[in-house]
Coordinates of C-alpha atoms in Angstrom, one line a residue:
M34 CA 3.4 -6.6 -3.4
L35 CA 4.5 -3.6 -2.9
A36 CA 6.4 -5.2 0.1
S37 CA 9.7 -3.5 1.7
R38 CA 12.8 -4.9 0.3
C39 CA 14.3 -3.6 4.1
S40 CA 13.5 -2.5 6.8
I41 CA 16.8 -0.7 8.8
R42 CA 15.8 0.5 11.8
R43 CA 18.9 2.6 13.5
T44 CA 19.7 4.0 16.9
A45 CA 21.7 7.0 17.8
Y46 CA 22.3 9.6 20.6
S47 CA 21.3 13.1 20.3
I48 CA 24.2 15.3 20.6
I49 CA 22.9 17.3 23.9
G50 CA 22.9 15.0 26.4
S51 CA 23.3 10.9 26.5
A52 CA 19.3 10.8 25.3
R53 CA 18.9 7.8 22.7
R54 CA 16.0 7.9 19.7
S55 CA 15.5 5.8 16.8
F56 CA 14.5 6.6 13.6
T57 CA 13.5 3.9 10.4
V58 CA 14.8 4.3 6.9
T59 CA 12.1 3.4 4.6
P60 CA 13.3 2.1 0.8
T61 CA 11.8 2.6 -2.6
R62 CA 8.6 0.1 -2.8
L63 CA 8.5 -2.1 -5.7
A64 CA 6.5 -1.4 -9.2
E65 CA 3.0 -3.1 -9.3
E66 CA -0.2 -2.8 -11.2
V67 CA -3.1 -1.0 -9.8
R68 CA -6.6 -0.9 -11.7
I69 CA -8.2 2.6 -12.0
V70 CA -12.1 2.6 -12.8
E71 CA -12.7 5.8 -14.3
V72 CA -16.5 7.0 -12.3
G73 CA -16.3 10.5 -14.3
A74 CA -19.0 9.8 -16.9
R75 CA -21.9 8.7 -14.2
D76 CA -21.0 9.8 -10.7
G77 CA -18.9 12.9 -11.9
L78 CA -21.6 14.2 -13.6
Q79 CA -25.1 13.3 -11.8
N80 CA -25.0 16.1 -9.9
E81 CA -24.3 19.1 -12.0
R82 CA -27.0 21.3 -12.1
N83 CA -27.1 22.2 -16.0
S84 CA -28.3 19.9 -18.1
I85 CA -25.4 17.9 -20.1
P86 CA -25.8 17.4 -23.9
L87 CA -25.4 13.4 -24.7
H88 CA -22.9 14.4 -27.0
T89 CA -20.8 16.1 -24.4
K90 CA -21.6 12.7 -22.6
L91 CA -20.6 10.7 -25.7
E92 CA -17.8 12.3 -26.5
L93 CA -16.3 12.2 -22.7
I94 CA -16.3 8.7 -22.6
Q95 CA -14.7 8.3 -26.3
R96 CA -12.0 10.5 -25.0
L97 CA -11.6 8.6 -21.5
A98 CA -11.5 5.5 -23.7
T99 CA -8.4 6.4 -25.6
T100 CA -6.2 7.0 -22.2
G101 CA -5.6 3.2 -21.5
V102 CA -8.6 2.9 -18.7
R103 CA -10.0 -0.5 -18.9
D104 CA -13.2 0.6 -16.9
I105 CA -15.3 3.4 -17.3
E106 CA -18.9 3.9 -15.9
A107 CA -20.6 5.3 -18.7
G108 CA -24.6 6.0 -17.4
S109 CA -27.0 4.9 -14.7
F110 CA -30.9 3.8 -15.5
V111 CA -31.7 5.4 -11.9
A112 CA -35.4 7.1 -12.8
P113 CA -34.9 10.5 -14.7
K114 CA -36.9 12.2 -11.9
W115 CA -34.2 11.5 -9.4
V116 CA -31.5 11.9 -11.2
P117 CA -32.1 13.7 -14.1
Q118 CA -28.2 14.1 -15.5
M119 CA -29.1 10.1 -16.1
A120 CA -31.6 10.0 -17.8
N121 CA -30.4 9.4 -21.9
S122 CA -28.3 6.7 -19.9
A123 CA -30.2 4.0 -22.6
E124 CA -28.6 6.4 -25.3
V125 CA -25.6 6.7 -24.2
L126 CA -25.4 2.2 -24.0
N127 CA -26.8 2.2 -27.6
H128 CA -24.3 4.1 -29.1
I129 CA -21.2 2.0 -27.4
L130 CA -23.1 -1.1 -28.6
G131 CA -23.4 0.5 -32.5
H132 CA -20.4 2.4 -32.8
P133 CA -17.7 1.4 -29.6
P134 CA -15.0 3.7 -28.8
E135 CA -11.3 3.3 -30.5
A136 CA -9.7 2.2 -27.8
P137 CA -5.8 0.3 -27.4
H138 CA -7.3 -2.6 -25.6
H139 CA -10.6 -4.4 -24.0
I140 CA -12.7 -2.0 -21.7
A141 CA -15.7 -2.6 -19.3
Y142 CA -18.5 0.1 -19.2
N143 CA -20.4 0.1 -16.4
F144 CA -24.1 1.2 -15.7
L145 CA -25.6 1.8 -12.3
I146 CA -28.8 -0.1 -11.9
P147 CA -31.1 0.5 -8.8
N148 CA -34.0 -2.7 -8.8
L149 CA -34.8 -5.3 -10.8
K150 CA -36.7 -2.9 -13.1
G151 CA -33.5 -1.1 -14.1
L152 CA -32.0 -4.1 -15.2
E153 CA -35.1 -5.1 -16.9
N154 CA -34.6 -1.7 -19.0
L155 CA -30.9 -1.9 -19.6
I156 CA -31.6 -5.3 -21.1
R157 CA -34.4 -3.9 -23.2
A158 CA -32.1 -1.4 -24.2
S159 CA -29.3 -3.4 -24.6
G160 CA -31.8 -5.2 -27.8
D161 CA -31.2 -8.5 -26.0
G162 CA -34.4 -10.3 -25.9
N163 CA -36.6 -10.6 -23.6
P164 CA -35.2 -9.1 -20.3
S165 CA -37.8 -11.5 -17.7
S166 CA -35.8 -14.6 -15.9
E167 CA -37.7 -17.5 -14.0
E168 CA -34.4 -17.6 -11.4
A169 CA -35.4 -14.2 -10.2
P170 CA -37.8 -13.2 -7.8
P171 CA -39.5 -10.1 -8.4
T172 CA -38.3 -6.9 -6.4
P173 CA -39.6 -6.6 -2.8
P174 CA -42.3 -3.5 -2.4
P175 CA -40.8 -0.2 -0.8
S176 CA -41.2 0.1 2.7
P177 CA -44.2 2.4 3.7
K178 CA -43.7 6.3 4.3
P179 CA -46.0 8.5 6.4
E180 CA -49.0 10.2 4.3
G181 CA -47.9 13.2 2.3
E182 CA -44.1 12.6 1.9
E183 CA -42.5 12.4 -1.1
P184 CA -41.2 8.8 -2.1
A185 CA -37.8 8.2 -2.0
P186 CA -35.3 8.2 -4.8
I187 CA -35.0 5.0 -7.2
T188 CA -38.3 3.5 -5.0
S189 CA -41.3 5.9 -6.2
T190 CA -44.7 4.3 -6.8
E191 CA -44.1 4.9 -10.1
D192 CA -42.4 2.8 -12.7
P193 CA -39.1 4.2 -11.0
N194 CA -37.5 3.8 -14.2
E195 CA -39.2 4.6 -17.1
M196 CA -37.2 6.6 -19.9
P197 CA -38.6 8.4 -22.4
S198 CA -39.8 6.6 -25.5
S199 CA -36.7 8.5 -27.7
T200 CA -34.4 7.9 -25.1
S201 CA -35.3 4.4 -24.2
G202 CA -34.0 2.5 -27.1
V203 CA -36.3 -0.5 -26.8
D204 CA -38.4 0.2 -29.8
N205 CA -34.7 0.5 -32.1
P206 CA -32.4 -1.3 -30.5
V207 CA -28.8 -1.3 -31.5
E208 CA -26.5 -4.3 -32.3
P209 CA -23.0 -3.7 -31.7
A210 CA -21.2 -2.8 -34.4
K211 CA -20.1 -5.6 -36.8
S212 CA -17.1 -3.8 -38.1
S213 CA -15.9 -2.6 -35.0
T214 CA -12.6 -4.4 -33.8
T215 CA -12.6 -2.7 -30.4
P216 CA -13.2 -5.5 -27.9
F217 CA -15.6 -4.3 -25.3
S218 CA -18.4 -5.5 -22.8
V219 CA -21.1 -3.8 -20.8
E220 CA -21.6 -4.5 -16.9
I221 CA -23.6 -3.4 -13.8
S222 CA -23.0 -2.3 -11.0
L223 CA -26.1 -2.0 -7.7
F224 CA -25.5 -0.4 -4.0
A225 CA -26.5 -0.6 -0.5
A226 CA -25.8 1.8 2.2
A227 CA -23.5 1.4 5.3
T228 CA -25.7 3.2 8.0
E229 CA -29.9 3.4 7.9
A230 CA -30.7 6.5 7.4
F231 CA -29.0 6.9 4.2
S232 CA -30.3 4.0 3.1
K233 CA -33.9 5.0 4.2
A234 CA -32.8 7.9 2.5
N235 CA -31.7 7.1 -0.4
T236 CA -33.5 3.5 -1.3
N237 CA -36.8 4.3 1.3
C238 CA -35.8 1.1 3.0
T239 CA -33.4 -0.7 5.8
I240 CA -30.0 -2.2 4.7
A241 CA -31.5 -5.6 5.0
E242 CA -34.3 -4.5 2.8
S243 CA -32.1 -3.4 0.3
L244 CA -29.9 -5.9 0.5
E245 CA -32.8 -8.4 -0.2
R246 CA -33.5 -6.1 -3.4
C247 CA -30.0 -6.7 -4.9
K248 CA -30.4 -10.6 -5.0
P249 CA -33.2 -10.9 -8.3
I250 CA -31.2 -7.8 -9.6
V251 CA -27.9 -10.5 -9.2
A252 CA -29.6 -13.0 -10.1
L253 CA -30.7 -11.7 -13.6
A254 CA -27.8 -10.5 -14.3
K255 CA -25.8 -13.2 -13.9
S256 CA -28.4 -15.2 -16.1
R257 CA -27.1 -13.1 -18.5
N258 CA -23.7 -13.3 -18.1
L259 CA -22.8 -9.6 -17.1
R260 CA -20.5 -9.2 -14.4
V261 CA -22.0 -7.2 -11.4
R262 CA -20.3 -5.0 -9.3
G263 CA -20.9 -3.9 -5.5
Y264 CA -21.0 -0.7 -4.1
V265 CA -21.6 0.0 0.0
S266 CA -22.3 4.1 0.4
V267 CA -21.2 5.6 3.4
A268 CA -18.7 3.6 4.7
L269 CA -16.4 6.1 6.2
G270 CA -19.3 8.7 7.3
C271 CA -22.7 9.6 6.7
P272 CA -24.6 12.7 6.6
Y273 CA -27.0 11.6 8.6
E274 CA -25.2 9.5 11.0
G275 CA -21.5 11.2 11.1
P276 CA -18.5 10.5 10.7
N277 CA -18.2 6.6 13.3
V278 CA -19.9 4.3 10.6
S279 CA -19.0 0.9 12.3
P280 CA -16.3 -0.9 10.4
S281 CA -18.0 -4.6 10.8
R282 CA -20.9 -3.6 9.4
V283 CA -19.3 -2.6 6.3
A284 CA -17.9 -5.5 6.4
D285 CA -21.2 -7.6 6.9
I286 CA -22.9 -6.0 3.9
T287 CA -19.7 -6.3 1.4
A288 CA -19.5 -10.0 2.4
T289 CA -23.5 -10.4 1.5
L290 CA -23.2 -8.5 -2.1
L291 CA -20.1 -10.9 -2.5
E292 CA -21.9 -14.0 -1.2
M293 CA -25.0 -13.1 -3.2
G294 CA -22.7 -13.5 -6.2
A295 CA -21.4 -9.7 -7.0
D296 CA -18.0 -10.0 -8.5
E297 CA -15.9 -7.1 -7.1
V298 CA -17.6 -4.4 -4.3
S299 CA -16.4 -0.9 -4.3
V300 CA -16.2 0.5 -0.7
A301 CA -17.1 4.4 -0.8
D302 CA -16.4 7.0 0.9
T303 CA -19.5 9.0 -0.1
T304 CA -19.1 11.9 2.3
G305 CA -15.2 12.6 2.0
M306 CA -15.3 12.3 5.8
G307 CA -12.8 9.5 5.8
T308 CA -9.2 9.9 7.6
A309 CA -6.6 7.6 7.4
P310 CA -6.5 6.0 10.6
R311 CA -10.4 5.1 10.0
T312 CA -9.4 4.0 6.8
Q313 CA -7.2 1.1 8.1
E314 CA -9.8 0.3 10.5
L315 CA -11.8 -0.4 7.8
L316 CA -9.3 -2.1 5.8
K317 CA -8.5 -4.5 8.8
A318 CA -12.5 -4.9 9.4
L319 CA -13.1 -6.3 5.9
S320 CA -9.5 -8.4 6.0
S321 CA -10.9 -10.0 9.2
A322 CA -14.2 -10.8 8.0
G323 CA -12.1 -13.0 5.4
I324 CA -12.6 -10.5 2.3
A325 CA -9.7 -10.9 -0.3
N326 CA -8.1 -7.6 -1.4
K327 CA -8.8 -8.9 -4.9
D328 CA -12.2 -8.5 -4.4
L329 CA -12.4 -5.0 -3.2
A330 CA -12.5 -1.3 -4.7
L331 CA -12.1 1.4 -2.7
H332 CA -14.1 5.0 -3.6
F333 CA -12.7 8.3 -1.8
H334 CA -14.2 11.6 -2.3
D335 CA -12.2 14.6 -1.5
T336 CA -14.2 16.9 0.8
Y337 CA -11.9 17.0 3.3
G338 CA -8.9 16.9 1.0
Q339 CA -7.8 13.4 3.0
A340 CA -8.7 11.1 -0.6
L341 CA -4.9 10.6 -1.8
V342 CA -3.7 10.1 2.0
N343 CA -6.4 7.6 2.3
A344 CA -5.8 5.5 -1.6
V345 CA -1.7 5.4 0.1
V346 CA -2.6 3.8 3.0
A347 CA -5.3 1.3 1.2
L348 CA -2.5 0.6 -1.5
E349 CA -0.1 0.1 1.7
Y350 CA -2.7 -2.8 2.6
G351 CA -2.9 -4.4 -0.6
I352 CA -5.5 -2.9 -2.5
R353 CA -5.3 -2.6 -6.2
T354 CA -8.7 -1.1 -7.6
F355 CA -9.4 2.2 -7.3
D356 CA -12.2 4.5 -8.0
S357 CA -11.3 8.3 -9.6
S358 CA -13.1 11.1 -11.6
V359 CA -11.4 13.0 -14.9
G360 CA -11.0 16.7 -13.5
G361 CA -12.0 15.6 -9.8
L362 CA -15.9 15.8 -11.4
G363 CA -18.4 14.2 -8.9
G364 CA -20.5 14.8 -5.9
C365 CA -23.5 13.1 -3.9
P366 CA -26.9 14.3 -4.8
Y367 CA -28.3 13.0 -1.1
S368 CA -25.2 13.9 0.7
K369 CA -25.4 17.6 1.1
G370 CA -21.8 18.9 1.0
A371 CA -19.7 16.6 -0.2
T372 CA -17.3 17.4 -3.2
G373 CA -16.0 15.3 -6.3
N374 CA -14.3 12.1 -6.5
V375 CA -10.3 11.9 -6.2
A376 CA -9.1 13.5 -9.3
T377 CA -7.6 10.2 -12.0
E378 CA -5.1 12.6 -12.6
D379 CA -4.4 12.9 -8.9
L380 CA -4.3 9.8 -8.2
I381 CA -2.5 8.6 -11.4
Y382 CA 0.7 10.6 -10.5
C383 CA 0.6 10.1 -6.6
L384 CA 0.6 5.9 -8.1
H385 CA 3.2 6.7 -10.4
S386 CA 5.7 8.4 -7.6
L387 CA 5.4 5.2 -6.1
G388 CA 6.1 2.9 -8.8
A389 CA 2.6 1.8 -9.2
R390 CA 1.6 1.2 -12.9
T391 CA -2.0 1.7 -14.2
G392 CA -1.1 1.7 -17.6
V393 CA -3.0 5.4 -17.9
D394 CA -1.7 8.1 -20.1
I395 CA -1.2 10.9 -17.4
E396 CA -1.4 13.6 -20.1
K397 CA -4.1 12.7 -22.1
M398 CA -6.3 12.6 -18.8
A399 CA -5.3 16.0 -17.6
E400 CA -6.2 17.6 -21.7
I401 CA -9.7 15.3 -20.9
G402 CA -9.9 17.1 -17.2
K403 CA -9.3 20.6 -18.7
W404 CA -11.5 19.8 -21.6
I405 CA -14.6 18.8 -19.6
S406 CA -14.0 20.8 -17.1
S407 CA -14.8 23.8 -19.5
E408 CA -17.6 22.2 -21.2
L409 CA -19.3 22.1 -18.1
G410 CA -18.1 25.3 -16.9
R411 CA -17.0 24.2 -13.6
P412 CA -13.4 25.2 -12.3
N413 CA -10.7 22.1 -12.9
D414 CA -10.3 20.3 -9.7
S415 CA -6.9 18.2 -10.4
R416 CA -4.0 20.1 -9.1
A417 CA -1.8 17.4 -10.9
G418 CA -3.6 17.7 -14.1
K419 CA -3.5 21.8 -14.0
A420 CA 0.5 21.2 -13.2
L421 CA 0.9 18.9 -16.1
L422 CA -0.3 20.9 -18.8
A423 CA 1.2 24.4 -17.3
R424 CA 4.8 22.5 -17.8
L425 CA 3.8 20.9 -20.8
A426 CA 2.7 24.3 -21.9
S427 CA 6.1 26.5 -20.8

């Protein structure tokens, strides 16, 4: 634990008058390993307006694999109609299976799955046979919508995850390269929202209905020995309901995902509205619900510049897994104004300064942040990355 070795409380007297004052001396904390989940290649890219070539995505993943990170979000099997940047995720998966990026150790490549059809598409694209499972019940139908209203993202009445045949990988599935010595695995993630308004806007269903839809996904994933990661969106602020999201509701949703079989749940400040006091309140609620820190990850966006502050609060509370995005890439398509995730370079610099170990090469990550920002024609939002590269160049 990053536990304090001592806490020294002293008293002193003011030079002016006899009023007594007190202060605390906080010592350096002990180092401990912290796991970084790099989300730049999925969450970081999904909100970019200009189309990103497949080769750029693949090169980003290949570069990230060399840095020491052990978890990389690589794509999403969401309907291309709603998130066009993820339309070639099947090709990304095929490339990883056929040509695993060189890496110093095992890497888990994660793909976001919106519904049962999405998981079936992933299984087909991986060439893993018939995706059907007797253990997995059918996905419940979407909630009724007002006449003339566009279907909500992900739950369209069309095939919500239909991929172009040229990118699906179904006809010509690629088996893992036999000559590769790089160990890797493929995992999935699924999501629920912490507010009814965001759930309706994002998935066209209530929170309870979205959790019901998660059950067959988890069942099928487990039948295929796939690790499952859950997300709880807008846990510290909602674009529709405001910043005061119920911590107990977040805890209930998180517990439900874990109980149905999720291996880990990432609690996400999707809008970046979180503050240190509210982050602490949320962590207390999660703990009171009996949820162990080892089953949690925290996912902070930096819209209001509070992501690192909130991460340190979570670190002090015992959280040891954090999501971040190289170069501060990101945003949320369904949360206007939300800026990127906390930059991986900034988070690593902060963690290392506190004595924590991440196993990630911050110089390599800074170079990648500079490169991908240039490729996308956007500013590099990592302050630590830019400062580090400037210092190395001097």
